GROMACS .gro file of C-alpha atoms in nm:
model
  173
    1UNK     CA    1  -3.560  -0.682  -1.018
    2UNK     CA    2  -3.459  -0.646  -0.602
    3UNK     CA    3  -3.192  -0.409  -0.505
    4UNK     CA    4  -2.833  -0.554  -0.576
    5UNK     CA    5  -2.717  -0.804  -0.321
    6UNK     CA    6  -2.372  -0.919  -0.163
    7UNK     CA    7  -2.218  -1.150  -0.437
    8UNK     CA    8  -2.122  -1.511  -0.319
    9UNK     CA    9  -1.843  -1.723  -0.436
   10UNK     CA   10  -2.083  -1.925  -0.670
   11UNK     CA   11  -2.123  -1.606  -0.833
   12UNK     CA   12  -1.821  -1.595  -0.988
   13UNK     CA   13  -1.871  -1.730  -1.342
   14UNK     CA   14  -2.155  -1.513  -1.434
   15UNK     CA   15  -1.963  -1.198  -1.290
   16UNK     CA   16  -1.632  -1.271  -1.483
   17UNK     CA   17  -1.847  -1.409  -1.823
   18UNK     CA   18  -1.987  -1.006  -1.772
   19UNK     CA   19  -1.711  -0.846  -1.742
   20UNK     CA   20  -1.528  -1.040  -1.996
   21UNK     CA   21  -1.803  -0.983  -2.295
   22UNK     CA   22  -1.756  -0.629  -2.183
   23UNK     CA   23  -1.384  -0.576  -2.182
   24UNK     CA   24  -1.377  -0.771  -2.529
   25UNK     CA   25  -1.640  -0.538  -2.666
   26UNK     CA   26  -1.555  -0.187  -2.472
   27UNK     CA   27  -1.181  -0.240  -2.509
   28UNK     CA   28  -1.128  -0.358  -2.888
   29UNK     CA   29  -0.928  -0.158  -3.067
   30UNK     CA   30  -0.767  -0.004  -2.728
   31UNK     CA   31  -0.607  -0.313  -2.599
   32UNK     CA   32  -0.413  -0.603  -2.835
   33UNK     CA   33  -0.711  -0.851  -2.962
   34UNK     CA   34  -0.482  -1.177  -2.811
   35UNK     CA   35  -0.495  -0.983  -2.434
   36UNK     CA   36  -0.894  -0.977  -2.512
   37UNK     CA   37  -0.879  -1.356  -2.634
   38UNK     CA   38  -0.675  -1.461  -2.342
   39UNK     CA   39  -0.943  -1.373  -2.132
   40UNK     CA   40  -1.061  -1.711  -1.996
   41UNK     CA   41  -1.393  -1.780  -1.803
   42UNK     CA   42  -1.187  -2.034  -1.591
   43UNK     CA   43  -0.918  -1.790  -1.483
   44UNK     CA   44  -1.130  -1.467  -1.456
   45UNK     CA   45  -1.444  -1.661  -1.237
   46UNK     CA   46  -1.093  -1.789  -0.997
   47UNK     CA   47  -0.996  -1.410  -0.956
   48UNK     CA   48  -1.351  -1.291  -0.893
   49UNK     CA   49  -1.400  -1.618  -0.601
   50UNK     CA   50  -1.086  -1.466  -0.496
   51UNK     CA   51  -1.220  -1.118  -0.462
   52UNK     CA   52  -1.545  -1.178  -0.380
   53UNK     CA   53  -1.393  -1.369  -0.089
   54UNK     CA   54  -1.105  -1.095   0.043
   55UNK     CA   55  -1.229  -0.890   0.320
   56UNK     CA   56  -1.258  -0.522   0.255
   57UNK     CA   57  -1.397  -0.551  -0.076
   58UNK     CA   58  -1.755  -0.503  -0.175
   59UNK     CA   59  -1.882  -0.701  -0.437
   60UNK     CA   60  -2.261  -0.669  -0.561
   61UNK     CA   61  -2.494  -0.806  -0.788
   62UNK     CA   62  -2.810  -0.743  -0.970
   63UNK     CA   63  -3.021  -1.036  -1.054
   64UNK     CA   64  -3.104  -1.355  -0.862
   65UNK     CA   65  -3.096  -1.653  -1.072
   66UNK     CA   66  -2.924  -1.476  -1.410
   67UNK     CA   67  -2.703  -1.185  -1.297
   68UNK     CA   68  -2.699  -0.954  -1.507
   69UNK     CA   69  -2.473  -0.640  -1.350
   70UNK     CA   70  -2.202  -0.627  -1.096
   71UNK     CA   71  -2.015  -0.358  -0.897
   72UNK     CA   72  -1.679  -0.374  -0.657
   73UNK     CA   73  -1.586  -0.151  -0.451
   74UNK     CA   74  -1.360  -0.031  -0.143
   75UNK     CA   75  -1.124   0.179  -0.009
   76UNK     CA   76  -0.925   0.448  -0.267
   77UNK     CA   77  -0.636   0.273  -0.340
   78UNK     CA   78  -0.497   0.539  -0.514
   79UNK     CA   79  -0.167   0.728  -0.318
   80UNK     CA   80  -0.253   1.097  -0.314
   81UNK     CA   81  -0.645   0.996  -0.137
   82UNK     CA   82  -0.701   0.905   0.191
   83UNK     CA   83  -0.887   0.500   0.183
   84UNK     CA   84  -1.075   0.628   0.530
   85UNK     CA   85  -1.248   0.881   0.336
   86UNK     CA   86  -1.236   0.816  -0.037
   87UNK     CA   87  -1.431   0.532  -0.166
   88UNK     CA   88  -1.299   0.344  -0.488
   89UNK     CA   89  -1.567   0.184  -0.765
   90UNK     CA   90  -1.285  -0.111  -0.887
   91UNK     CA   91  -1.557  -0.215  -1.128
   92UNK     CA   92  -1.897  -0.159  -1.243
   93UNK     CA   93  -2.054  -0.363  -1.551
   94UNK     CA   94  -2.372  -0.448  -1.660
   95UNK     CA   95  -2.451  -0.701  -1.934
   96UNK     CA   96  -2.494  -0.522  -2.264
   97UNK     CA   97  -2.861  -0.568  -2.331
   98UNK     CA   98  -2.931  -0.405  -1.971
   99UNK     CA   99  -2.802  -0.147  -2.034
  100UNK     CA  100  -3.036   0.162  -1.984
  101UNK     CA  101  -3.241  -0.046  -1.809
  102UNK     CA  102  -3.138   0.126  -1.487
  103UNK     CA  103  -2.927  -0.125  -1.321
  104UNK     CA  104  -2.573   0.035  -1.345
  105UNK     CA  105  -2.735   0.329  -1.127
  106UNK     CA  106  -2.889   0.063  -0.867
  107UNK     CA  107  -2.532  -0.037  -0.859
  108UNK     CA  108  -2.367   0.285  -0.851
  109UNK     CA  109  -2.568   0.356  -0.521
  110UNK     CA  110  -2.525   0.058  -0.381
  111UNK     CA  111  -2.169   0.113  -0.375
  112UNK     CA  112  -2.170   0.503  -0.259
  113UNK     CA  113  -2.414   0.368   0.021
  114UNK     CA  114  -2.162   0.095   0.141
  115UNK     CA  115  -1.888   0.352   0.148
  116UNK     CA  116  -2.149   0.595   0.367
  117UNK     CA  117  -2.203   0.342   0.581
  118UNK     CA  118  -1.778   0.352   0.664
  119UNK     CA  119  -1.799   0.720   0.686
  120UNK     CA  120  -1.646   0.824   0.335
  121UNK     CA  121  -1.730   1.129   0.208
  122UNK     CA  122  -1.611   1.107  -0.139
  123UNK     CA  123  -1.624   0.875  -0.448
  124UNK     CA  124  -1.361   0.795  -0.726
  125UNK     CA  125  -1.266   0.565  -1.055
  126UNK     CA  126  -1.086   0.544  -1.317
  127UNK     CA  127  -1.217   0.567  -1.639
  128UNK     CA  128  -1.099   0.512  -2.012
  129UNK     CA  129  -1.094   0.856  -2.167
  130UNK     CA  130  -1.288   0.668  -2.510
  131UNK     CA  131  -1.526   0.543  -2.285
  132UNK     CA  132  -1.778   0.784  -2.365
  133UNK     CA  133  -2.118   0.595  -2.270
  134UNK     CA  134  -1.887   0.508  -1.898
  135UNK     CA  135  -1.775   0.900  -1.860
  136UNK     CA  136  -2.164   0.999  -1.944
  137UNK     CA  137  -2.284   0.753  -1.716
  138UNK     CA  138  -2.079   0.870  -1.405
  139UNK     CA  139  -2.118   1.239  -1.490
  140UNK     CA  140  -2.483   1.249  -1.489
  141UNK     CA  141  -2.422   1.080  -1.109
  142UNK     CA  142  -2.230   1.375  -1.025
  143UNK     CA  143  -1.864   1.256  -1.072
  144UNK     CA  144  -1.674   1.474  -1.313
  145UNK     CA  145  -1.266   1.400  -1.421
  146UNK     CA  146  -1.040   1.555  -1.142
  147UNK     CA  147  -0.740   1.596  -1.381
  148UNK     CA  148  -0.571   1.289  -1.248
  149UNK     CA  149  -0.440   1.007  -1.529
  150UNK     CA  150  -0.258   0.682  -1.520
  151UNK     CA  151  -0.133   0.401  -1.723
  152UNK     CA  152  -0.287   0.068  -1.598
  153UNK     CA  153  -0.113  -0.243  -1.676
  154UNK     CA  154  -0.425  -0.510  -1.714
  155UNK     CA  155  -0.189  -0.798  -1.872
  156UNK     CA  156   0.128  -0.871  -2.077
  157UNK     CA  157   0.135  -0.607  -2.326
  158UNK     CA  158  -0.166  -0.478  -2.243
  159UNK     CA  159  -0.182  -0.101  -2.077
  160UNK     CA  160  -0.495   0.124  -2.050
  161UNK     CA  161  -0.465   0.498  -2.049
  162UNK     CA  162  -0.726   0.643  -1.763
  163UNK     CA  163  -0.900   0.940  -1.601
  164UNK     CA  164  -1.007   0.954  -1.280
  165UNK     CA  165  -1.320   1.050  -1.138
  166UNK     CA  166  -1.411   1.177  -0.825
  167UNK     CA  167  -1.667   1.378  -0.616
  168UNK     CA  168  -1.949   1.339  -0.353
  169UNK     CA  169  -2.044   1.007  -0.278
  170UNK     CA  170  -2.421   1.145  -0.238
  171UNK     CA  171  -2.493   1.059  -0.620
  172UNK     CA  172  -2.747   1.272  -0.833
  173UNK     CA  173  -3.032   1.103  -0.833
   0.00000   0.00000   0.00000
């Protein structure tokens, strides 16, 4: 498989049907099971044409013909970080059967590179505290929980609790 590559509108569908199989799977339990069922490919592959479309935003893919990972990222949108030198991961998911396959670290890097190349010195995300396999993932990279939390609202009725983590943006290799 190439290095991940700038996503394009067309994209869409198999970046939301990823991240929606993910949320449904990682999230159960967390977030009320009609939120997770509401999830539509129609809506979520509009909001990711949307995004893949709004300047500022980086959105990459691994996998040509049958993508099979995605990351977004951008400026720190959080208040207390500065967006010229803080870059955000929004989202990072890889399709469960790729998993530790090394794709999700091709991604990672891909990322901290495109926030190098804009002179950011730092990397953050939020992270479900439950989400052990996400919080080993990014810690092995070099990112460790900065004592920051937050309550996300993701949908009607549906709030996530997070941690945020932060540090260099040159990853561990």
């Amino acid at each position: 498989m190439g290095s991940p590559r700038p996503a394009r509108a067309e994209d869409a569908e198999q970046i939301a049907a990823i991240m929606i199989g993910n949320w449904r799977a990682t999230y159960a339990g967390q977030l009320p099971a009609e939120f997770l069922a509401s999830l539509t490919l129609v809506t979520q592959a509009g909001r990711w044409r949307e995004r893949i479309l709004r300047p500022g935003i980086e959105v990459l893919v691994a996998g040509e013909e049958e993508i099979v990972g995605f990351v977004a990222s951008g400026p720190s949108t959080d208040p207390d970080l500065e967006p010229a030198r803080v870059h955000q991961i929004y989202n990072l998911h890889v399709k469960d059967q790729c998993r530790g396959t090394g794709i999700g670290g091709q991604l990672l890097e891909a990322a901290a590179e495109g926030g190098r190349e804009l002179g950011r010195t730092t990397l953050c995300l939020w992270v479900v505290p439950e989400n052990r396999t996400a919080r080993r993932f990014y810690e092995r990279a070099g990112l460790a929980a900065d004592g920051a939390r937050q309550r996300e609202e993701v949908g009607p009725g549906a709030v996530l609790e997070e941690l945020r983590y932060r540090g260099p943006i040159e990853l561990r290799p």
